Coordinates of N, CA and C in Angstrom, one line a residue:
M3 N -9.8 32.1 2.6 CA -8.8 31.0 2.6 C -9.5 29.8 2.0
G4 N -8.7 28.9 1.6 CA -9.2 27.7 0.9 C -8.9 26.4 1.7
K5 N -8.7 25.4 1.0 CA -8.4 24.1 1.5 C -6.9 23.8 1.4
V6 N -6.4 23.1 2.4 CA -4.9 22.8 2.4 C -4.7 21.4 2.9
S7 N -3.7 20.7 2.4 CA -3.3 19.4 2.9 C -2.1 19.7 3.9
V8 N -2.0 18.9 4.9 CA -1.0 19.1 5.9 C -0.2 17.8 6.0
A9 N 1.1 17.8 5.8 CA 2.0 16.6 5.9 C 1.8 15.6 4.8
M10 N 0.6 15.3 4.4 CA 0.3 14.3 3.4 C -0.8 14.8 2.5
R11 N -0.8 14.4 1.2 CA -1.9 14.6 0.3 C -3.1 13.8 0.8
G12 N -4.3 14.2 0.3 CA -5.5 13.4 0.6 C -6.4 14.1 1.5
W13 N -6.1 14.2 2.8 CA -7.0 14.9 3.7 C -6.8 16.3 3.5
R14 N -7.9 17.0 3.4 CA -7.9 18.5 3.2 C -8.6 19.2 4.4
F15 N -8.0 20.3 4.7 CA -8.5 21.1 5.9 C -8.8 22.5 5.4
D16 N -9.9 23.0 6.0 CA -10.1 24.4 5.8 C -9.1 25.2 6.5
E17 N -8.4 26.1 5.8 CA -7.3 26.8 6.4 C -7.7 27.6 7.7
D18 N -8.9 28.2 7.6 CA -9.4 28.9 8.8 C -9.7 28.0 10.0
D19 N -9.9 26.7 9.8 CA -10.1 25.8 10.9 C -8.8 25.5 11.7
I20 N -7.7 25.5 10.9 CA -6.4 25.0 11.6 C -5.4 26.1 11.8
F21 N -5.5 27.2 11.0 CA -4.5 28.3 11.2 C -5.2 29.6 11.7
D22 N -4.6 30.3 12.5 CA -5.1 31.6 13.0 C -4.8 32.7 12.0
E23 N -5.2 33.9 12.4 CA -5.0 35.0 11.5 C -3.6 35.4 11.2
H24 N -2.7 34.8 12.1 CA -1.2 35.1 11.9 C -0.5 34.0 11.2
G25 N -1.3 33.0 10.7 CA -0.7 31.9 10.0 C -0.1 30.8 10.9
E26 N -0.4 30.8 12.1 CA 0.1 29.8 13.1 C -1.0 28.8 13.4
L27 N -0.5 27.6 13.7 CA -1.5 26.5 14.0 C -2.3 26.9 15.2
R28 N -3.6 26.7 15.1 CA -4.4 27.0 16.3 C -4.2 26.0 17.4
P29 N -4.4 26.4 18.6 CA -4.4 25.4 19.7 C -5.4 24.3 19.4
L30 N -5.1 23.0 19.8 CA -6.0 21.9 19.5 C -7.5 22.1 19.9
E31 N -7.7 22.7 21.1 CA -9.0 22.9 21.6 C -9.9 23.9 20.7
E32 N -9.2 24.7 19.9 CA -9.9 25.6 19.0 C -10.2 25.0 17.6
I33 N -9.6 23.8 17.3 CA -9.8 23.2 16.0 C -11.0 22.3 16.1
P34 N -11.9 22.4 15.1 CA -13.1 21.5 15.0 C -12.7 20.1 15.2
K35 N -13.6 19.3 15.8 CA -13.4 17.9 16.2 C -12.9 17.0 15.0
D36 N -13.5 17.1 13.9 CA -13.1 16.2 12.7 C -11.7 16.6 12.3
A37 N -11.4 17.8 12.1 CA -10.1 18.3 11.7 C -9.0 17.9 12.8
R38 N -9.4 18.1 14.0 CA -8.5 17.8 15.1 C -8.1 16.3 15.1
E39 N -9.1 15.4 14.9 CA -8.8 14.0 14.9 C -7.9 13.7 13.8
R40 N -8.1 14.3 12.6 CA -7.2 14.0 11.5 C -5.8 14.5 11.7
L41 N -5.7 15.7 12.3 CA -4.4 16.3 12.6 C -3.6 15.5 13.6
V42 N -4.3 15.0 14.6 CA -3.6 14.2 15.6 C -3.2 12.9 15.0
R43 N -4.0 12.3 14.2 CA -3.7 11.0 13.5 C -2.5 11.2 12.6
L44 N -2.4 12.4 11.9 CA -1.3 12.6 11.0 C 0.1 12.6 11.8
T45 N 0.1 12.9 13.1 CA 1.3 12.8 13.8 C 1.8 11.3 13.9
V46 N 0.9 10.4 13.8 CA 1.2 9.0 13.9 C 1.6 8.4 12.5
I47 N 0.9 8.8 11.5 CA 1.0 8.1 10.2 C 2.0 8.8 9.2
T48 N 2.4 10.1 9.5 CA 3.4 10.8 8.7 C 4.7 10.0 8.8
G49 N 5.3 9.7 7.7 CA 6.5 8.9 7.7 C 6.3 7.4 7.7
A50 N 5.1 7.0 7.7 CA 4.8 5.5 7.8 C 5.0 4.9 6.4
P51 N 5.2 3.6 6.4 CA 5.4 2.9 5.1 C 4.0 2.9 4.4
C52 N 4.1 2.9 3.1 CA 2.9 2.7 2.2 C 2.3 1.4 2.5
D53 N 0.9 1.4 2.7 CA 0.2 0.2 2.9 C 0.4 -0.9 1.9
A54 N 0.4 -0.5 0.6 CA 0.6 -1.4 -0.5 C 2.0 -2.0 -0.5
C55 N 3.0 -1.2 -0.3 CA 4.3 -1.7 -0.2 C 4.5 -2.7 0.9
W56 N 3.9 -2.3 2.1 CA 3.9 -3.2 3.2 C 3.3 -4.6 2.9
L57 N 2.2 -4.5 2.2 CA 1.5 -5.8 1.8 C 2.4 -6.6 0.9
I58 N 3.2 -6.0 0.1 CA 4.2 -6.7 -0.7 C 5.4 -7.2 0.1
H59 N 6.0 -6.4 0.9 CA 7.3 -6.7 1.5 C 7.1 -7.2 3.0
G60 N 6.1 -6.8 3.7 CA 5.9 -7.2 5.0 C 6.9 -6.6 6.0
D61 N 6.8 -6.9 7.3 CA 7.7 -6.4 8.3 C 9.1 -6.9 8.1
E62 N 9.3 -8.1 7.5 CA 10.6 -8.6 7.3 C 11.5 -7.7 6.4
N63 N 10.9 -7.1 5.5 CA 11.6 -6.3 4.5 C 11.0 -4.8 4.5
I64 N 10.7 -4.3 5.6 CA 10.0 -3.0 5.7 C 10.9 -1.9 5.1
E65 N 12.2 -2.1 5.1 CA 13.1 -1.1 4.5 C 12.9 -0.9 3.0
Q66 N 12.3 -1.9 2.4 CA 12.0 -1.8 1.0 C 10.7 -1.0 0.7
C67 N 10.0 -0.7 1.7 CA 8.7 0.0 1.5 C 9.0 1.5 1.3
N68 N 8.2 2.1 0.4 CA 8.3 3.5 0.2 C 7.5 4.2 1.3
V69 N 7.9 5.4 1.6 CA 7.2 6.2 2.6 C 5.9 6.7 2.0
A70 N 4.8 6.6 2.7 CA 3.5 7.1 2.3 C 3.5 8.6 2.1
G71 N 2.9 9.1 1.1 CA 2.8 10.5 0.9 C 1.3 11.0 0.7
A72 N 0.4 10.0 0.8 CA -1.0 10.3 0.6 C -1.8 9.5 1.6
V73 N -2.9 10.1 2.1 CA -3.8 9.4 3.0 C -5.3 9.5 2.6
Y74 N -6.0 8.4 2.6 CA -7.4 8.4 2.2 C -8.2 7.6 3.3
G75 N -9.5 7.9 3.4 CA -10.3 7.3 4.4 C -10.5 8.1 5.6
E76 N -11.0 7.5 6.7 CA -11.2 8.2 7.9 C -10.1 7.9 8.9
A77 N -9.9 8.8 9.8 CA -8.8 8.6 10.9 C -9.1 7.3 11.6
L78 N -8.0 6.5 11.7 CA -7.9 5.2 12.3 C -8.4 4.1 11.4
H79 N -9.0 4.5 10.2 CA -9.4 3.5 9.2 C -8.9 3.9 7.9
E80 N -7.7 4.6 7.9 CA -7.2 5.1 6.6 C -6.3 4.2 5.9
V81 N -6.0 4.5 4.6 CA -5.1 3.9 3.8 C -4.0 4.9 3.5
V82 N -2.7 4.6 3.7 CA -1.6 5.5 3.4 C -0.8 4.9 2.3
L83 N -0.5 5.7 1.3 CA 0.1 5.2 0.0 C 1.2 6.1 -0.5
C84 N 2.2 5.4 -1.1 CA 3.2 6.1 -1.8 C 2.7 6.6 -3.2
P85 N 3.4 7.5 -3.9 CA 2.9 7.9 -5.2 C 2.8 6.7 -6.2
E86 N 3.6 5.7 -6.1 CA 3.6 4.5 -7.0 C 2.3 3.8 -6.9
H87 N 1.8 3.6 -5.6 CA 0.6 2.8 -5.4 C -0.7 3.6 -5.2
E88 N -0.6 5.0 -5.2 CA -1.8 5.8 -5.1 C -2.7 5.6 -6.3
R89 N -2.2 5.4 -7.4 CA -3.0 5.2 -8.6 C -3.8 3.9 -8.5
D90 N -3.2 2.8 -7.9 CA -3.9 1.6 -7.6 C -5.1 1.8 -6.7
F91 N -4.8 2.6 -5.7 CA -5.9 2.9 -4.7 C -7.0 3.7 -5.5
L92 N -6.6 4.7 -6.2 CA -7.6 5.5 -6.9 C -8.4 4.7 -7.9
Y93 N -7.8 3.7 -8.6 CA -8.5 2.9 -9.5 C -9.5 2.0 -8.7
W94 N -9.1 1.4 -7.6 CA -9.9 0.6 -6.8 C -11.1 1.4 -6.3
F95 N -10.9 2.7 -5.9 CA -11.9 3.5 -5.3 C -12.9 3.9 -6.4
R96 N -12.4 4.4 -7.6 CA -13.3 4.9 -8.6 C -13.9 3.9 -9.5
E97 N -13.1 2.8 -9.8 CA -13.6 1.9 -10.9 C -13.9 0.5 -10.4
A98 N -13.4 0.1 -9.2 CA -13.5 -1.3 -8.8 C -14.3 -1.5 -7.5
G99 N -15.2 -0.6 -7.2 CA -16.1 -0.8 -6.1 C -15.7 -0.2 -4.7
G100 N -14.5 0.4 -4.7 CA -14.1 1.0 -3.4 C -15.0 2.1 -2.8
R101 N -15.6 2.8 -3.7 CA -16.5 3.9 -3.2 C -17.6 3.4 -2.3
E102 N -18.0 2.1 -2.4 CA -19.1 1.6 -1.6 C -18.7 1.5 -0.1
Y103 N -17.4 1.6 0.2 CA -17.0 1.5 1.6 C -16.9 2.9 2.3
V104 N -17.3 4.0 1.6 CA -17.3 5.3 2.2 C -18.2 5.3 3.4
E105 N -19.3 4.6 3.3 CA -20.2 4.6 4.5 C -19.9 3.5 5.5
E106 N -18.8 2.8 5.3 CA -18.3 1.7 6.2 C -16.9 2.0 6.5
P107 N -16.5 3.0 7.2 CA -15.1 3.4 7.4 C -14.3 2.2 8.1
E108 N -14.9 1.4 8.9 CA -14.2 0.3 9.6 C -13.7 -0.7 8.5
A109 N -14.4 -0.9 7.4 CA -14.1 -1.9 6.4 C -13.3 -1.3 5.3
F110 N -13.1 0.0 5.2 CA -12.5 0.7 4.1 C -11.1 0.2 3.8
A111 N -10.2 0.3 4.8 CA -8.8 -0.1 4.6 C -8.7 -1.6 4.3
D112 N -9.4 -2.4 5.1 CA -9.4 -3.9 4.8 C -9.8 -4.3 3.4
A113 N -10.8 -3.6 2.9 CA -11.4 -3.9 1.6 C -10.3 -3.6 0.5
F114 N -9.6 -2.4 0.7 CA -8.6 -2.1 -0.3 C -7.5 -3.1 -0.2
H115 N -7.0 -3.5 1.1 CA -5.9 -4.4 1.3 C -6.3 -5.8 0.6
E116 N -7.5 -6.2 0.8 CA -7.9 -7.5 0.2 C -7.9 -7.5 -1.3
W117 N -8.4 -6.4 -1.9 CA -8.3 -6.2 -3.3 C -6.9 -6.2 -3.8
F118 N -6.0 -5.5 -3.1 CA -4.6 -5.4 -3.5 C -3.9 -6.8 -3.4
L119 N -4.2 -7.5 -2.3 CA -3.6 -8.8 -2.0 C -4.0 -9.8 -3.1
D120 N -5.2 -9.6 -3.7 CA -5.7 -10.5 -4.8 C -5.0 -10.2 -6.1
D121 N -3.9 -9.5 -6.0 CA -3.1 -9.1 -7.2 C -3.9 -8.1 -8.2
N122 N -4.8 -7.4 -7.6 CA -5.4 -6.4 -8.5 C -4.6 -5.1 -8.4
R123 N -4.5 -4.4 -9.6 CA -3.8 -3.2 -9.8 C -4.5 -2.3 -10.8
A124 N -4.2 -1.1 -10.8 CA -4.7 -0.2 -11.8 C -4.1 -0.6 -13.2
P125 N -4.9 -0.6 -14.2 CA -4.4 -1.0 -15.5 C -3.3 -0.1 -16.0
E126 N -2.5 -0.6 -16.9 CA -1.4 0.2 -17.4 C -2.0 1.5 -18.1
G127 N -1.4 2.6 -17.8 CA -1.9 3.8 -18.4 C -2.9 4.5 -17.6
Y128 N -3.4 3.9 -16.5 CA -4.4 4.6 -15.7 C -3.8 5.8 -15.1
E129 N -4.4 7.0 -15.3 CA -3.8 8.3 -15.0 C -3.8 8.5 -13.5
G130 N -4.7 8.0 -12.7 CA -4.7 8.3 -11.3 C -5.2 9.7 -11.0
L131 N -4.4 10.5 -10.3 CA -4.7 11.8 -9.9 C -3.6 12.8 -10.2
E132 N -4.0 13.9 -10.9 CA -3.0 14.9 -11.1 C -3.0 15.9 -10.0
H133 N -1.8 16.1 -9.4 CA -1.7 17.0 -8.2 C -1.2 18.3 -8.8
V134 N -2.0 19.3 -8.4 CA -1.7 20.7 -8.9 C -1.4 21.6 -7.6
E135 N -0.3 22.1 -7.6 CA 0.0 23.1 -6.5 C -0.1 24.5 -7.1
T136 N -1.3 25.1 -6.8 CA -1.6 26.4 -7.5 C -0.8 27.5 -6.9
D137 N -0.7 27.6 -5.6 CA 0.0 28.7 -5.0 C 0.5 28.2 -3.6
P138 N 1.5 27.3 -3.5 CA 1.9 26.8 -2.2 C 2.5 27.9 -1.3
D139 N 2.9 29.0 -1.9 CA 3.5 30.1 -1.1 C 2.4 30.9 -0.3
S140 N 1.1 30.7 -0.7 CA 0.1 31.4 0.0 C -0.4 30.7 1.2
V141 N 0.1 29.5 1.5 CA -0.3 28.8 2.7 C 0.4 29.5 3.9
P142 N -0.3 29.8 4.9 CA 0.3 30.4 6.1 C 1.5 29.6 6.6
Q143 N 2.6 30.4 6.9 CA 3.8 29.8 7.5 C 4.0 30.4 8.9
P144 N 4.4 29.6 9.9 CA 4.7 30.2 11.2 C 6.0 31.0 11.1
E145 N 6.0 32.0 11.9 CA 7.2 32.9 11.9 C 8.4 32.0 12.3
P146 N 9.6 32.1 11.6 CA 10.7 31.3 11.9 C 11.3 31.4 13.3
D147 N 11.2 32.6 13.9 CA 11.8 32.9 15.2 C 10.8 32.6 16.3
V148 N 9.6 32.1 16.0 CA 8.6 31.8 17.1 C 8.6 30.3 17.3
E149 N 8.9 30.0 18.5 CA 9.0 28.5 18.9 C 7.5 28.1 19.2
M150 N 7.1 27.2 18.3 CA 5.7 26.6 18.5 C 5.8 25.2 19.0
P151 N 5.0 24.8 19.9 CA 5.0 23.4 20.3 C 4.4 22.5 19.3
S152 N 5.0 21.3 19.1 CA 4.4 20.3 18.2 C 3.1 19.8 18.7
L153 N 2.3 19.2 17.9 CA 1.1 18.6 18.4 C 1.3 17.6 19.5
E154 N 2.4 16.8 19.3 CA 2.8 15.8 20.4 C 3.0 16.5 21.7
E155 N 3.8 17.6 21.7 CA 4.1 18.4 22.9 C 2.9 19.0 23.5
E156 N 2.0 19.5 22.6 CA 0.8 20.1 23.1 C -0.1 19.1 23.8
L157 N -0.2 17.9 23.2 CA -1.0 16.8 23.7 C -0.4 16.3 25.1
A158 N 0.9 16.2 25.1 CA 1.6 15.7 26.3 C 1.4 16.7 27.5
E159 N 1.2 17.9 27.3 CA 1.0 18.9 28.3 C -0.4 19.0 28.8
M160 N -1.4 18.4 28.1 CA -2.8 18.5 28.5 C -3.1 17.6 29.6
S161 N -4.0 18.0 30.4 CA -4.5 17.1 31.5 C -5.4 16.1 30.9
D162 N -5.7 15.0 31.7 CA -6.7 14.0 31.3 C -8.0 14.6 31.0
E163 N -8.4 15.6 31.8 CA -9.7 16.2 31.6 C -9.8 17.0 30.2
E164 N -8.7 17.7 29.9 CA -8.6 18.4 28.7 C -8.6 17.5 27.5
L165 N -7.9 16.4 27.6 CA -7.8 15.4 26.5 C -9.2 14.8 26.3
E166 N -9.9 14.5 27.4 CA -11.2 13.9 27.3 C -12.2 14.9 26.7
A167 N -12.0 16.2 27.0 CA -12.9 17.2 26.4 C -12.7 17.3 24.9
L168 N -11.5 17.0 24.4 CA -11.2 17.1 23.0 C -12.0 16.0 22.2
D169 N -12.3 14.9 22.9 CA -13.0 13.8 22.4 C -12.3 13.2 21.1
V170 N -11.0 12.9 21.3 CA -10.2 12.4 20.2 C -9.6 11.1 20.7
N171 N -9.6 10.0 19.9 CA -9.0 8.8 20.2 C -7.5 8.9 20.1
L172 N -6.8 8.8 21.2 CA -5.3 8.9 21.2 C -4.6 7.6 21.4
D173 N -5.3 6.5 21.3 CA -4.7 5.2 21.6 C -3.4 4.9 20.8
D174 N -3.4 5.4 19.6 CA -2.2 5.0 18.7 C -1.0 6.0 18.9
L175 N -1.2 7.0 19.7 CA -0.1 8.0 19.9 C 0.8 7.5 21.1
D176 N 2.1 7.8 20.9 CA 3.1 7.5 21.9 C 3.4 8.8 22.6
I177 N 2.6 9.2 23.6 CA 2.9 10.5 24.3 C 3.0 10.2 25.8

């Protein structure tokens, strides 16, 4: 098996880490810590407004923001972007010094936001990233007649001790 994105482009997971041999999502306690943290965080940020759109429109006009489809950075320090602004982020990261924040995850999102707020954008014609879906049908799919709990439901059913043993920051979740 290879790498797969879940819910949003950007974060990639080893299929073997998150899916079992039947193509079903593994229980959280069986998923490696880094992947588990990102999966849990995806339950919060999936459907969120694009950071760049939000910087333009703010909370007052949140309905004008595009829904984010890509995520970059580390969990809790990520940047979420719509396709329109993903190329601005990629330009910042590749060409305008963003790569230096890889080792400073706490500063990553703020640095991009500051760059963007200073009216910086990718130059006209900047290609960004070409997304290639080589074989989306090969990604394991849960059986349609099998009722699987969502990550939120699974988290809600766990005891405090089990949650602590997962060693995941759940402060942003509403469970």
